[in-house]
Short mmCIF file of C-alpha atoms in Angstrom, two decimals:
data_model
loop_
_atom_site.label_atom_id
_atom_site.label_comp_id
_atom_site.label_asym_id
_atom_site.label_seq_id
_atom_site.Cartn_x
_atom_site.Cartn_y
_atom_site.Cartn_z
CA MET A 126 30.09 -27.66 73.47
CA PHE A 127 29.12 -26.78 69.93
CA ASN A 128 31.11 -28.22 67.10
CA PHE A 129 31.84 -24.99 65.27
CA ASP A 130 33.63 -26.77 62.42
CA LEU A 131 30.56 -28.92 61.76
CA LEU A 132 28.28 -25.89 62.02
CA THR A 133 30.44 -23.90 59.61
CA SER A 134 30.58 -26.78 57.13
CA SER A 135 26.80 -27.16 57.26
CA ALA A 136 26.32 -23.45 56.67
CA ILE A 137 28.67 -23.49 53.70
CA ALA A 138 26.93 -26.55 52.25
CA SER A 139 23.51 -24.91 52.69
CA THR A 140 24.74 -21.72 51.04
CA ALA A 141 26.19 -23.70 48.14
CA THR A 142 22.92 -25.60 47.74
CA VAL A 143 20.85 -22.40 47.67
CA SER A 144 23.30 -20.82 45.25
CA GLY A 145 23.12 -23.89 43.03
CA LEU A 146 19.32 -23.78 43.05
CA ASP A 147 19.35 -20.07 42.20
CA ASN A 148 21.71 -20.71 39.32
CA ALA A 149 19.53 -23.56 38.07
CA VAL A 150 16.42 -21.35 38.21
CA ASP A 151 18.25 -18.55 36.36
CA SER A 152 19.50 -21.03 33.77
CA ASP A 153 15.99 -22.43 33.21
CA LYS A 154 14.59 -18.93 32.87
CA THR A 155 17.30 -17.97 30.37
CA ASN A 156 16.70 -21.11 28.33
CA SER A 157 12.95 -20.51 28.36
CA ILE A 158 13.41 -16.95 27.09
CA LYS A 159 15.79 -18.19 24.40
CA GLN A 160 13.29 -20.85 23.29
CA TRP A 161 10.53 -18.29 22.82
CA LEU A 162 12.87 -15.86 21.10
CA ILE A 163 13.82 -18.54 18.58
CA PHE A 164 10.16 -19.42 18.06
CA SER A 165 9.20 -15.76 17.53
CA ALA A 166 12.17 -15.06 15.26
CA SER A 167 11.33 -18.10 13.13
CA ALA A 168 7.73 -16.98 12.73
CA PHE A 169 8.91 -13.48 11.82
CA LEU A 170 11.41 -14.74 9.25
CA VAL A 171 8.76 -16.83 7.50
CA SER A 172 6.61 -13.72 7.19
CA ILE A 173 9.38 -11.50 5.74
CA PRO A 174 9.25 -12.93 2.20
CA VAL A 175 5.53 -12.17 2.00
CA PHE A 176 5.92 -8.47 2.74
CA VAL A 177 9.47 -7.75 1.53
CA GLN A 178 10.68 -10.35 -0.94
CA ALA A 179 7.42 -10.75 -2.90
CA PRO A 180 7.28 -7.16 -4.23
CA LEU A 181 11.07 -7.02 -4.64
CA VAL A 182 11.35 -10.23 -6.64
CA ARG A 183 8.45 -9.30 -8.91
CA LEU A 184 10.05 -5.99 -9.90
CA TYR A 185 13.75 -6.76 -9.50
CA PRO A 186 14.34 -10.54 -9.47
CA THR A 187 18.10 -10.23 -10.01
CA ILE A 188 18.47 -7.89 -7.03
CA SER A 189 16.46 -10.30 -4.89
CA LEU A 190 18.69 -13.18 -5.97
CA LEU A 191 21.94 -11.27 -5.38
CA SER A 192 20.73 -10.10 -1.97
CA THR A 193 21.03 -13.72 -0.88
CA ILE A 194 24.79 -13.17 -0.69
CA PRO A 195 24.65 -10.62 2.17
CA TRP A 196 22.28 -12.94 4.07
CA PHE A 197 24.75 -15.82 3.77
CA VAL A 198 27.76 -13.66 4.66
CA LEU A 199 26.02 -12.17 7.69
CA SER A 200 24.89 -15.60 8.87
CA LEU A 201 28.46 -16.96 8.66
CA ILE A 202 29.86 -13.94 10.51
CA LEU A 203 27.36 -14.52 13.31
CA ILE A 204 27.93 -18.30 13.38
CA PHE A 205 31.66 -17.94 14.00
CA ARG A 206 31.09 -15.64 16.98
CA PRO A 207 30.18 -17.61 20.12
CA LYS A 208 27.71 -15.03 21.43
CA THR A 209 25.76 -14.86 18.17
CA GLN A 210 26.23 -18.40 16.88
CA LEU A 211 22.60 -19.34 17.48
CA TRP A 212 21.25 -16.38 15.49
CA GLY A 213 23.70 -16.98 12.67
CA ASP A 214 22.51 -20.56 12.53
CA LEU A 215 18.88 -19.45 12.20
CA LEU A 216 19.78 -16.81 9.63
CA LEU A 217 21.58 -19.41 7.52
CA GLY A 218 18.34 -21.38 7.25
CA PHE A 219 16.51 -18.20 6.31
CA ALA A 220 19.10 -17.44 3.62
CA GLY A 221 18.35 -20.83 2.05
CA CYS A 222 14.65 -19.99 1.96
CA TRP A 223 15.39 -16.56 0.47
CA LEU A 224 17.55 -18.11 -2.26
CA ALA A 225 14.89 -20.62 -3.26
CA GLY A 226 12.16 -17.98 -3.19
CA SER A 227 14.19 -15.62 -5.36
CA ILE A 228 14.77 -18.29 -7.98
CA TYR A 229 11.19 -19.50 -8.16
CA TRP A 230 9.26 -16.23 -7.89
CA GLY A 231 11.75 -14.43 -10.09
CA TRP A 232 11.81 -16.77 -13.09
CA PHE A 233 9.48 -19.76 -12.63
CA ARG A 234 6.41 -18.37 -10.83
CA TRP A 235 4.17 -19.13 -13.83
CA GLU A 236 4.50 -22.88 -13.27
CA PRO A 237 3.14 -24.07 -9.88
CA ILE A 238 4.42 -27.62 -10.43
CA LEU A 239 7.99 -26.33 -10.06
CA HIS A 240 7.28 -24.46 -6.83
CA LEU A 241 8.02 -27.19 -4.30
CA PRO A 242 11.04 -28.69 -6.14
CA ILE A 243 12.71 -25.26 -6.32
CA GLU A 244 11.80 -24.42 -2.72
CA ALA A 245 13.51 -27.69 -1.77
CA ILE A 246 16.78 -26.63 -3.41
CA GLY A 247 18.45 -26.36 0.01
CA LEU A 248 17.20 -29.73 1.26
CA PRO A 249 20.43 -31.68 0.51
CA PHE A 250 22.47 -29.09 2.42
CA ALA A 251 20.06 -29.19 5.39
CA ILE A 252 20.27 -33.00 5.50
CA TRP A 253 24.07 -32.82 5.28
CA CYS A 254 24.15 -30.37 8.20
CA LEU A 255 21.94 -32.61 10.32
CA ASN A 256 24.12 -35.64 9.54
CA LYS A 257 27.11 -33.63 10.75
CA SER A 258 25.17 -32.38 13.83
CA TRP A 259 25.85 -28.82 12.71
CA GLY A 260 23.45 -25.98 12.02
CA LYS A 261 20.46 -27.69 13.61
CA VAL A 262 18.43 -24.54 14.27
CA GLY A 263 18.76 -23.23 10.72
CA SER A 264 18.17 -26.66 9.19
CA TYR A 265 15.02 -27.25 11.21
CA PHE A 266 13.79 -23.75 10.38
CA TYR A 267 14.27 -24.51 6.69
CA LEU A 268 12.54 -27.88 7.01
CA GLY A 269 9.61 -26.29 8.86
CA SER A 270 9.24 -23.64 6.19
CA LEU A 271 9.44 -26.31 3.46
CA PHE A 272 6.84 -28.44 5.24
CA GLY A 273 4.46 -25.46 5.43
CA THR A 274 5.02 -24.78 1.73
CA ALA A 275 4.28 -28.43 0.89
CA ILE A 276 1.00 -28.35 2.82
CA THR A 277 -0.06 -25.10 1.10
CA ASP A 278 0.79 -26.48 -2.36
CA LEU A 279 -1.08 -29.68 -1.54
CA TYR A 280 -4.19 -27.59 -0.85
CA PHE A 281 -3.85 -25.91 -4.26
CA TYR A 282 -3.59 -29.33 -5.91
CA LEU A 283 -6.52 -30.85 -4.04
CA THR A 284 -8.88 -27.94 -4.72
CA GLY A 285 -7.96 -27.41 -8.37
CA LEU A 286 -6.48 -23.95 -7.89
CA MET A 287 -3.42 -24.49 -10.08
CA PRO A 288 -5.03 -22.98 -13.21
CA TYR A 289 -5.88 -19.83 -11.24
CA TRP A 290 -2.26 -19.68 -10.03
CA ARG A 291 -1.04 -19.63 -13.63
CA GLN A 292 -3.63 -17.03 -14.67
CA VAL A 293 -2.75 -14.68 -11.80
CA MET A 294 0.97 -14.90 -12.56
CA HIS A 295 0.40 -14.01 -16.21
CA ALA A 296 -2.17 -11.28 -15.59
CA GLU A 297 -1.48 -7.63 -14.96
CA PRO A 298 -2.19 -6.60 -11.33
CA GLU A 299 -5.30 -4.62 -12.29
CA LEU A 300 -6.73 -7.67 -14.12
CA ALA A 301 -6.11 -10.14 -11.29
CA MET A 302 -9.26 -9.30 -9.29
CA PRO A 303 -11.73 -11.42 -11.33
CA ILE A 304 -9.30 -14.34 -11.15
CA PHE A 305 -9.08 -14.04 -7.37
CA GLN A 306 -12.86 -13.95 -7.13
CA SER A 307 -13.15 -17.13 -9.20
CA ALA A 308 -10.54 -18.80 -7.01
CA ILE A 309 -12.45 -17.82 -3.86
CA GLY A 310 -15.54 -19.44 -5.37
CA GLN A 311 -13.51 -22.63 -5.75
CA ILE A 312 -12.37 -22.43 -2.13
CA GLU A 313 -15.79 -21.74 -0.65
CA THR A 314 -17.17 -25.15 -1.49
CA PHE A 315 -17.74 -28.18 0.72
CA TRP A 316 -14.59 -29.82 -0.69
CA GLY A 317 -12.51 -26.65 -0.43
CA ILE A 318 -13.51 -25.97 3.17
CA GLY A 319 -13.07 -29.63 4.14
CA CYS A 320 -9.55 -29.75 2.68
CA ALA A 321 -8.69 -26.47 4.41
CA LEU A 322 -9.84 -27.75 7.82
CA LEU A 323 -7.92 -31.01 7.39
CA LEU A 324 -4.66 -29.34 6.38
CA ILE A 325 -5.00 -26.68 9.09
CA ALA A 326 -5.35 -29.53 11.59
CA VAL A 327 -2.16 -31.11 10.22
CA LEU A 328 -0.22 -27.85 10.54
CA LEU A 329 -1.53 -27.23 14.06
CA THR A 330 -0.77 -30.77 15.19
CA VAL A 331 2.77 -30.80 13.81
CA GLY A 332 3.47 -27.24 14.99
CA LEU A 333 2.13 -27.69 18.51
CA LEU A 334 3.77 -31.08 19.04
CA SER A 335 7.10 -29.53 18.02
CA LEU A 336 6.45 -26.63 20.35
CA ARG A 337 6.28 -29.01 23.31
CA ASP A 338 9.92 -29.93 22.81
CA ARG A 339 12.33 -27.67 24.69
CA GLU A 340 15.16 -28.08 22.16
CA LEU A 341 15.88 -24.86 20.27
CA HIS A 342 15.85 -26.47 16.84
CA TRP A 343 12.35 -27.81 17.42
CA ARG A 344 11.21 -24.34 18.47
CA ALA A 345 12.56 -23.01 15.15
CA PHE A 346 10.69 -25.76 13.30
CA SER A 347 7.47 -25.03 15.19
CA GLY A 348 7.68 -21.29 14.56
CA ALA A 349 8.14 -21.87 10.83
CA VAL A 350 5.25 -24.36 10.62
CA LEU A 351 2.72 -22.40 12.67
CA SER A 352 3.49 -19.11 10.94
CA THR A 353 2.40 -20.78 7.69
CA LEU A 354 -1.14 -20.52 9.03
CA LEU A 355 -0.71 -16.77 9.47
CA VAL A 356 0.72 -16.29 5.97
CA ASP A 357 -1.99 -18.42 4.34
CA GLY A 358 -4.64 -16.63 6.35
CA LEU A 359 -3.39 -13.25 5.12
CA PHE A 360 -3.40 -14.56 1.55
CA TRP A 361 -7.00 -15.74 1.94
CA LEU A 362 -8.07 -12.37 3.39
CA ALA A 363 -6.35 -10.50 0.55
CA ALA A 364 -8.03 -12.73 -2.04
CA SER A 365 -11.41 -12.32 -0.34
CA ALA A 366 -11.02 -8.54 -0.26
CA ALA A 367 -10.27 -8.53 -3.96
#
């Protein structure tokens, strides 16, 4: 005779196993989608200052600075809601970048030496958050953005573009074209191209290695680093077109 109890138990166990596997697959798929969403959002947020903040801060620096407050408030509102905590975390890192950008490009843009120190204004807070194991996504986004900024500034130092930076910031928009053309001449040299290839390789290596990690904070870091290549590429195209 069949042991119906044993058969029933086996069927239940099999069903539970299949259900568990389905849930695991769904969970992996959800996490994968979330990882790419964080990566894409980070890349998008790095690009926003180029197209939105740059013209705003040049014309209305005080408005740009004060608009940091709504970014911070919105990020905190999202952080303290479980369903949106992740996005509030990322937005908090973006708010730090927006604050630093408003201060530098609003009042200190004529001096390139101050660029990186002012952009790093949120670094102590990011380090504090990481020490407390809080706000990892936003902190890593900020650090990725800062790393990309440091690499870009390093290129300006290595290729002697700092004087052109100062000239462009002091010149009226209609008088900036000859300065851009001179700067392009400085870039299109053996040294300029060599430095560009080396620093692009650094950004790609750091960005792609971070992308291999499945942790969300590393995806935010990777998105911020790799999007630096896009922003710098757009800057180079704009300068070349001038």
